Amino acid sequence: MDYLQGLNPAQQAAVLQTKGPVMIIAGAGSGKTRVITMRVAHLVASGVDAFNILVLTFTNKAAREMRERIMHVVGSEAKNIWMGTFHSVFAKLLRVEADKIGYPSNFTIYDTDDSKSVLRAILKEMNLDDKLYNPNFVNNRISASKNNLISWQEYQQNEQIQADDFSGGRQYLGKIYETYVGRCFRAGAMDFDDLLFNTNDLLKKHPEVLNKYQHKFKYLMVDEYQDTNFSQYLIVKKLAAVNENICVVGDDAQSIYAFRGANIQNILNFEKDYPDLKIFKLEQNYRSTQNIVNVANSIISNNKEQLKKEVFSKKEEGDKIKVMRAFSDNEEGKIVAEGIMQERSTKGMKWHDFAILYRTNAQSRSMEEALRKLNIPYKIYGGQSFYQRKEIKDVIAYFRLTINPSDEEALKRVINYPRRGIGDTTIDRIILSADQNKITPWEVIVDPAKYLDGRSSAPVGVFATMIQSFQVITKNLSAYDAALHIAQHSGLLKDLYEDKSVEGLNRYENIQELLNGIKEFSEREDIEEKGLEIFMQDVALLTNDDKTADKDADTVSLMTIHSSKGLEFPQVNVVGLEENLFPSQMSLNSRSDLEEERRLFYVAVTRAESKLIISYATSRFKFGTLISCEPSRFLDEIDARYLELDFTAKPVTSSNTFFDDERNAWNKRGDTFSKPKAAPVKTTSILAKAHVPSPGFAPSDTSGLQVGMEVEHERFGFGKVLSLEGNKPDVKATIFFKEIGQKQLLLKFAKLRVIIN
């Protein structure tokens, strides 16, 4: 068992435990992917039939990497493992069993844009205001319902849901949901959420199918289990019910996708489902220095809901984590950019060794401006995907229509592109005729003389004949040969080639790049089926997490912390550590939301290998208004032994009292940590709290606060109200605090205890 060499004792134990329910709690940088890979390889090497193994991941990239590694150990048998994302695996299963739920096996998979297009058409038909019924909102509402396995029938019958919709003035949401489901079904299409919803439906209504796959998948492994939603949880539980050889791998400390429906309780309560569960903890971090790991541990220790583990690193102690303060968001960008420039020049690093992580996309502006001024190359991740570009979606619509002519969204997209004399009026007549006759638009198109007038039927008939020819010709071709034939004979390539503008040339090159990608797909050795239909499934199921930083491009990476999960960089700058920004103001209403924000900070910190820099600004523009900011509570939670405070930045203007007060107060605190002391520093807070709150401290109702009243702030101490301005609920109080001077606070967030009423 040479493949076990190099694994530490905890990793080996997790790999060798193949029977019964297993949970592997994998800390950041602990070699999780290696353990999963070797565990699957060990199963195959031990005589388990690869066809009986199911491995579920959250990105195609992770699945490909695992399969390649397994092939190195067990050879071509790795091809027979059912391995992929939840959506790709169950799309494959649904294609086999589609007839049982009334779908064709060649059903189309709609992406978010397709879904919104269908919804916009429905809203228009129902004469509903698309501002009140915003397609994004409606799509999210339907998506959340499906992820919680609420059908349109249950949606309409649920009194609480209906009351919520009526109170918001959106009483037609249930009808929209019903119409949307019907429209997708008619088009032979499923959206992403349908792939899981329909799998659950299939397994529930067809016990013979459930029994078939329970006995087929004798061994289940689920990666990133903390990110599973209710729908995914139920599928896994049903499939594992017979053999219970289920292994879940994850880290509750990295559960950051509640907004997508992920439920951290799935991993926290896993032992309740399987009382004889064996738990293995991977606690050695191979990625980061000891100081970075220590900071991460001190952050996450503040969460009450967690699976306890003691992550450690055997790497060097490393630099202390630098905390930098700026006096504005623009200055923060300048400090970060100059720091990157200096690190690169003094240490011989590459641009791609650096990453800048932020809580919201809007924060990229100040970073971009600063990087551009220093001519530092950078790339923002999480922007428009290659597959979302118009020309790519156009040619892919031709592929979709060839595979599934009932696909109404694909049909509408290309029926008159390139132009072939089929105008909007004709398209409307096709859709109307299909609705009236309860058939698909394709059925209208293939018999235009029956459903359309003579003038419009001729070009429609020509289009139908072309698509039918694609279906015949491409049936036995590889994905590449079929794609090239369609791109050429649809007229699309010719149309783009004739556009000699810069944009036109770029679009033509993008199509060529798509064809190159299909060529590469057609030559892959790890898959046996290489037709256009299989390629299209791969494209439709690309996840956002598959679009990660390109290490070959020597650029600084800019991205949200959510986008950074799974990545690592030698140096990471985490910016914007301010209250109401990080943690987000939206997360302050409940402990569970705040704990997710803390896990997000943990993820940001653990992306760094050798150097971590955290920064914040004391003022920032918001909706055109300069607001004062206070440091994030998360900074206060870090053990100060691992920190180096850098508050040397000069304010933009020396006449601003707020900046003067901040500088004096923070410099005074900074001295506590920056100067060597004979005795050890007892405080463990970056803020070196000079004020200890009064016993039983509790915020008061400040609705009646008046000038002259004395108050107590949990952090700033005792103070006196100097002035009040603004209207409720956005009243600002200027308060002079004895310890730190004058500050301006927004009362609804200030949490003051009123002393004299």
PDB file of N, CA and C in Angstrom, residues 321-324 332-341 343 349 353-359 363 367 371 556-561 564 569-577 582 601 604-605 607-609 611-616:
ATOM      1  N   ILE A 321       1.075  38.800  12.192  1.00  0.00           N
ATOM      2  CA  ILE A 321       0.051  39.292  11.265  1.00  0.00           C
ATOM      3  C   ILE A 321      -0.046  40.803  11.427  1.00  0.00           C
ATOM      4  N   LYS A 322       0.186  41.509  10.350  1.00  0.00           N
ATOM      5  CA  LYS A 322       0.192  42.974  10.409  1.00  0.00           C
ATOM      6  C   LYS A 322      -1.231  43.505  10.307  1.00  0.00           C
ATOM      7  N   VAL A 323      -1.574  44.426  11.206  1.00  0.00           N
ATOM      8  CA  VAL A 323      -2.871  45.112  11.154  1.00  0.00           C
ATOM      9  C   VAL A 323      -2.606  46.568  10.815  1.00  0.00           C
ATOM     10  N   MET A 324      -3.145  47.021   9.706  1.00  0.00           N
ATOM     11  CA  MET A 324      -2.890  48.381   9.237  1.00  0.00           C
ATOM     12  C   MET A 324      -4.175  49.204   9.267  1.00  0.00           C
ATOM     13  N   GLU A 332      -6.518  53.234   2.120  1.00  0.00           N
ATOM     14  CA  GLU A 332      -6.334  51.804   2.357  1.00  0.00           C
ATOM     15  C   GLU A 332      -5.814  51.130   1.088  1.00  0.00           C
ATOM     16  N   GLY A 333      -6.421  51.462  -0.064  1.00  0.00           N
ATOM     17  CA  GLY A 333      -5.962  50.907  -1.336  1.00  0.00           C
ATOM     18  C   GLY A 333      -4.511  51.258  -1.604  1.00  0.00           C
ATOM     19  N   LYS A 334      -4.132  52.520  -1.317  1.00  0.00           N
ATOM     20  CA  LYS A 334      -2.760  52.982  -1.538  1.00  0.00           C
ATOM     21  C   LYS A 334      -1.774  52.207  -0.667  1.00  0.00           C
ATOM     22  N   ILE A 335      -2.134  52.010   0.606  1.00  0.00           N
ATOM     23  CA  ILE A 335      -1.254  51.285   1.531  1.00  0.00           C
ATOM     24  C   ILE A 335      -1.068  49.841   1.072  1.00  0.00           C
ATOM     25  N   VAL A 336      -2.152  49.205   0.670  1.00  0.00           N
ATOM     26  CA  VAL A 336      -2.097  47.810   0.227  1.00  0.00           C
ATOM     27  C   VAL A 336      -1.243  47.681  -1.027  1.00  0.00           C
ATOM     28  N   ALA A 337      -1.477  48.559  -2.018  1.00  0.00           N
ATOM     29  CA  ALA A 337      -0.734  48.491  -3.285  1.00  0.00           C
ATOM     30  C   ALA A 337       0.753  48.731  -3.066  1.00  0.00           C
ATOM     31  N   GLU A 338       1.081  49.722  -2.251  1.00  0.00           N
ATOM     32  CA  GLU A 338       2.499  50.015  -1.991  1.00  0.00           C
ATOM     33  C   GLU A 338       3.168  48.856  -1.251  1.00  0.00           C
ATOM     34  N   GLY A 339       2.419  48.223  -0.340  1.00  0.00           N
ATOM     35  CA  GLY A 339       2.960  47.079   0.384  1.00  0.00           C
ATOM     36  C   GLY A 339       3.264  45.917  -0.546  1.00  0.00           C
ATOM     37  N   ILE A 340       2.373  45.667  -1.501  1.00  0.00           N
ATOM     38  CA  ILE A 340       2.589  44.585  -2.472  1.00  0.00           C
ATOM     39  C   ILE A 340       3.805  44.889  -3.336  1.00  0.00           C
ATOM     40  N   MET A 341       3.901  46.134  -3.789  1.00  0.00           N
ATOM     41  CA  MET A 341       5.044  46.539  -4.615  1.00  0.00           C
ATOM     42  C   MET A 341       6.358  46.325  -3.865  1.00  0.00           C
ATOM     43  N   GLU A 343       6.978  44.316  -1.189  1.00  0.00           N
ATOM     44  CA  GLU A 343       7.223  42.893  -0.926  1.00  0.00           C
ATOM     45  C   GLU A 343       7.780  42.205  -2.169  1.00  0.00           C
ATOM     46  N   MET A 349       9.232  38.107  -5.282  1.00  0.00           N
ATOM     47  CA  MET A 349       7.990  37.356  -5.463  1.00  0.00           C
ATOM     48  C   MET A 349       7.360  37.678  -6.815  1.00  0.00           C
ATOM     49  N   ASP A 353       1.593  35.798  -6.521  1.00  0.00           N
ATOM     50  CA  ASP A 353       1.737  35.358  -5.136  1.00  0.00           C
ATOM     51  C   ASP A 353       0.840  36.152  -4.188  1.00  0.00           C
ATOM     52  N   PHE A 354       0.221  37.221  -4.708  1.00  0.00           N
ATOM     53  CA  PHE A 354      -0.542  38.129  -3.854  1.00  0.00           C
ATOM     54  C   PHE A 354      -2.037  38.046  -4.157  1.00  0.00           C
ATOM     55  N   ALA A 355      -2.835  38.128  -3.102  1.00  0.00           N
ATOM     56  CA  ALA A 355      -4.289  38.198  -3.261  1.00  0.00           C
ATOM     57  C   ALA A 355      -4.835  39.274  -2.337  1.00  0.00           C
ATOM     58  N   ILE A 356      -5.860  39.971  -2.815  1.00  0.00           N
ATOM     59  CA  ILE A 356      -6.582  40.957  -2.008  1.00  0.00           C
ATOM     60  C   ILE A 356      -8.010  40.453  -1.876  1.00  0.00           C
ATOM     61  N   LEU A 357      -8.431  40.218  -0.647  1.00  0.00           N
ATOM     62  CA  LEU A 357      -9.762  39.669  -0.390  1.00  0.00           C
ATOM     63  C   LEU A 357     -10.628  40.710   0.302  1.00  0.00           C
ATOM     64  N   TYR A 358     -11.894  40.791  -0.110  1.00  0.00           N
ATOM     65  CA  TYR A 358     -12.809  41.768   0.487  1.00  0.00           C
ATOM     66  C   TYR A 358     -14.174  41.133   0.684  1.00  0.00           C
ATOM     67  N   ARG A 359     -14.975  41.779   1.543  1.00  0.00           N
ATOM     68  CA  ARG A 359     -16.295  41.246   1.887  1.00  0.00           C
ATOM     69  C   ARG A 359     -17.300  41.470   0.773  1.00  0.00           C
ATOM     70  N   GLN A 363     -15.912  46.979  -2.835  1.00  0.00           N
ATOM     71  CA  GLN A 363     -14.632  47.383  -2.261  1.00  0.00           C
ATOM     72  C   GLN A 363     -13.480  47.290  -3.250  1.00  0.00           C
ATOM     73  N   MET A 367      -9.154  49.514  -4.452  1.00  0.00           N
ATOM     74  CA  MET A 367      -7.989  48.651  -4.666  1.00  0.00           C
ATOM     75  C   MET A 367      -7.518  48.749  -6.124  1.00  0.00           C
ATOM     76  N   LEU A 371      -3.849  50.061  -7.514  1.00  0.00           N
ATOM     77  CA  LEU A 371      -2.991  49.154  -8.282  1.00  0.00           C
ATOM     78  C   LEU A 371      -2.662  49.744  -9.648  1.00  0.00           C
ATOM     79  N   VAL A 556      -1.946  40.107  -9.728  1.00  0.00           N
ATOM     80  CA  VAL A 556      -2.499  40.093  -8.375  1.00  0.00           C
ATOM     81  C   VAL A 556      -3.968  39.689  -8.475  1.00  0.00           C
ATOM     82  N   SER A 557      -4.416  38.820  -7.593  1.00  0.00           N
ATOM     83  CA  SER A 557      -5.803  38.342  -7.620  1.00  0.00           C
ATOM     84  C   SER A 557      -6.662  39.163  -6.672  1.00  0.00           C
ATOM     85  N   LEU A 558      -7.767  39.677  -7.193  1.00  0.00           N
ATOM     86  CA  LEU A 558      -8.746  40.393  -6.382  1.00  0.00           C
ATOM     87  C   LEU A 558     -10.039  39.594  -6.392  1.00  0.00           C
ATOM     88  N   MET A 559     -10.627  39.360  -5.232  1.00  0.00           N
ATOM     89  CA  MET A 559     -11.871  38.593  -5.193  1.00  0.00           C
ATOM     90  C   MET A 559     -12.548  38.739  -3.842  1.00  0.00           C
ATOM     91  N   THR A 560     -13.844  38.414  -3.819  1.00  0.00           N
ATOM     92  CA  THR A 560     -14.542  38.355  -2.541  1.00  0.00           C
ATOM     93  C   THR A 560     -14.042  37.140  -1.766  1.00  0.00           C
ATOM     94  N   ILE A 561     -14.242  37.173  -0.468  1.00  0.00           N
ATOM     95  CA  ILE A 561     -13.800  36.049   0.357  1.00  0.00           C
ATOM     96  C   ILE A 561     -14.564  34.788  -0.019  1.00  0.00           C
ATOM     97  N   SER A 564     -12.866  33.047  -2.715  1.00  0.00           N
ATOM     98  CA  SER A 564     -11.501  32.577  -2.434  1.00  0.00           C
ATOM     99  C   SER A 564     -11.460  31.194  -1.805  1.00  0.00           C
ATOM    100  N   PHE A 569      -2.611  31.459  -1.243  1.00  0.00           N
ATOM    101  CA  PHE A 569      -1.641  32.395  -1.805  1.00  0.00           C
ATOM    102  C   PHE A 569      -0.540  32.636  -0.767  1.00  0.00           C
ATOM    103  N   PRO A 570       0.711  32.849  -1.223  1.00  0.00           N
ATOM    104  CA  PRO A 570       1.781  33.158  -0.272  1.00  0.00           C
ATOM    105  C   PRO A 570       1.456  34.374   0.604  1.00  0.00           C
ATOM    106  N   GLN A 571       0.918  35.440  -0.009  1.00  0.00           N
ATOM    107  CA  GLN A 571       0.562  36.628   0.787  1.00  0.00           C
ATOM    108  C   GLN A 571      -0.880  37.027   0.520  1.00  0.00           C
ATOM    109  N   VAL A 572      -1.613  37.258   1.585  1.00  0.00           N
ATOM    110  CA  VAL A 572      -3.019  37.651   1.476  1.00  0.00           C
ATOM    111  C   VAL A 572      -3.252  38.949   2.231  1.00  0.00           C
ATOM    112  N   ASN A 573      -3.923  39.894   1.565  1.00  0.00           N
ATOM    113  CA  ASN A 573      -4.402  41.108   2.217  1.00  0.00           C
ATOM    114  C   ASN A 573      -5.909  40.995   2.394  1.00  0.00           C
ATOM    115  N   VAL A 574      -6.376  41.041   3.635  1.00  0.00           N
ATOM    116  CA  VAL A 574      -7.814  41.067   3.904  1.00  0.00           C
ATOM    117  C   VAL A 574      -8.166  42.499   4.271  1.00  0.00           C
ATOM    118  N   VAL A 575      -9.007  43.147   3.469  1.00  0.00           N
ATOM    119  CA  VAL A 575      -9.256  44.581   3.636  1.00  0.00           C
ATOM    120  C   VAL A 575     -10.675  44.840   4.148  1.00  0.00           C
ATOM    121  N   GLY A 576     -10.858  46.049   4.692  1.00  0.00           N
ATOM    122  CA  GLY A 576     -12.199  46.472   5.098  1.00  0.00           C
ATOM    123  C   GLY A 576     -12.713  45.853   6.383  1.00  0.00           C
ATOM    124  N   LEU A 577     -11.818  45.638   7.370  1.00  0.00           N
ATOM    125  CA  LEU A 577     -12.260  45.041   8.637  1.00  0.00           C
ATOM    126  C   LEU A 577     -12.891  46.123   9.517  1.00  0.00           C
ATOM    127  N   PHE A 582     -17.669  44.312   7.784  1.00  0.00           N
ATOM    128  CA  PHE A 582     -17.223  42.951   8.059  1.00  0.00           C
ATOM    129  C   PHE A 582     -16.986  42.831   9.558  1.00  0.00           C
ATOM    130  N   PHE A 601     -14.495  35.164   7.979  1.00  0.00           N
ATOM    131  CA  PHE A 601     -13.200  35.760   8.334  1.00  0.00           C
ATOM    132  C   PHE A 601     -12.151  34.655   8.506  1.00  0.00           C
ATOM    133  N   ALA A 604     -10.961  33.619   5.174  1.00  0.00           N
ATOM    134  CA  ALA A 604     -10.047  34.612   4.599  1.00  0.00           C
ATOM    135  C   ALA A 604      -8.642  34.454   5.169  1.00  0.00           C
ATOM    136  N   VAL A 605      -8.549  34.321   6.475  1.00  0.00           N
ATOM    137  CA  VAL A 605      -7.244  34.210   7.146  1.00  0.00           C
ATOM    138  C   VAL A 605      -6.498  32.961   6.691  1.00  0.00           C
ATOM    139  N   ARG A 607      -6.477  31.454   3.931  1.00  0.00           N
ATOM    140  CA  ARG A 607      -6.008  31.404   2.537  1.00  0.00           C
ATOM    141  C   ARG A 607      -4.514  31.718   2.465  1.00  0.00           C
ATOM    142  N   ALA A 608      -3.955  32.318   3.513  1.00  0.00           N
ATOM    143  CA  ALA A 608      -2.571  32.790   3.485  1.00  0.00           C
ATOM    144  C   ALA A 608      -1.594  31.679   3.863  1.00  0.00           C
ATOM    145  N   GLU A 609      -0.511  31.591   3.108  1.00  0.00           N
ATOM    146  CA  GLU A 609       0.520  30.593   3.380  1.00  0.00           C
ATOM    147  C   GLU A 609       1.592  31.134   4.325  1.00  0.00           C
ATOM    148  N   LYS A 611       2.278  34.998   4.695  1.00  0.00           N
ATOM    149  CA  LYS A 611       2.127  36.375   5.181  1.00  0.00           C
ATOM    150  C   LYS A 611       0.669  36.799   5.070  1.00  0.00           C
ATOM    151  N   LEU A 612       0.176  37.396   6.164  1.00  0.00           N
ATOM    152  CA  LEU A 612      -1.210  37.863   6.218  1.00  0.00           C
ATOM    153  C   LEU A 612      -1.220  39.304   6.707  1.00  0.00           C
ATOM    154  N   ILE A 613      -1.919  40.156   5.972  1.00  0.00           N
ATOM    155  CA  ILE A 613      -2.051  41.565   6.352  1.00  0.00           C
ATOM    156  C   ILE A 613      -3.535  41.899   6.405  1.00  0.00           C
ATOM    157  N   ILE A 614      -3.956  42.500   7.494  1.00  0.00           N
ATOM    158  CA  ILE A 614      -5.354  42.894   7.676  1.00  0.00           C
ATOM    159  C   ILE A 614      -5.404  44.416   7.749  1.00  0.00           C
ATOM    160  N   SER A 615      -6.385  45.021   7.110  1.00  0.00           N
ATOM    161  CA  SER A 615      -6.468  46.486   7.134  1.00  0.00           C
ATOM    162  C   SER A 615      -7.903  46.953   7.291  1.00  0.00           C
ATOM    163  N   TYR A 616      -8.035  48.192   7.727  1.00  0.00           N
ATOM    164  CA  TYR A 616      -9.355  48.811   7.848  1.00  0.00           C
ATOM    165  C   TYR A 616      -9.201  50.318   7.666  1.00  0.00           C
TER     166      TYR A 616
END
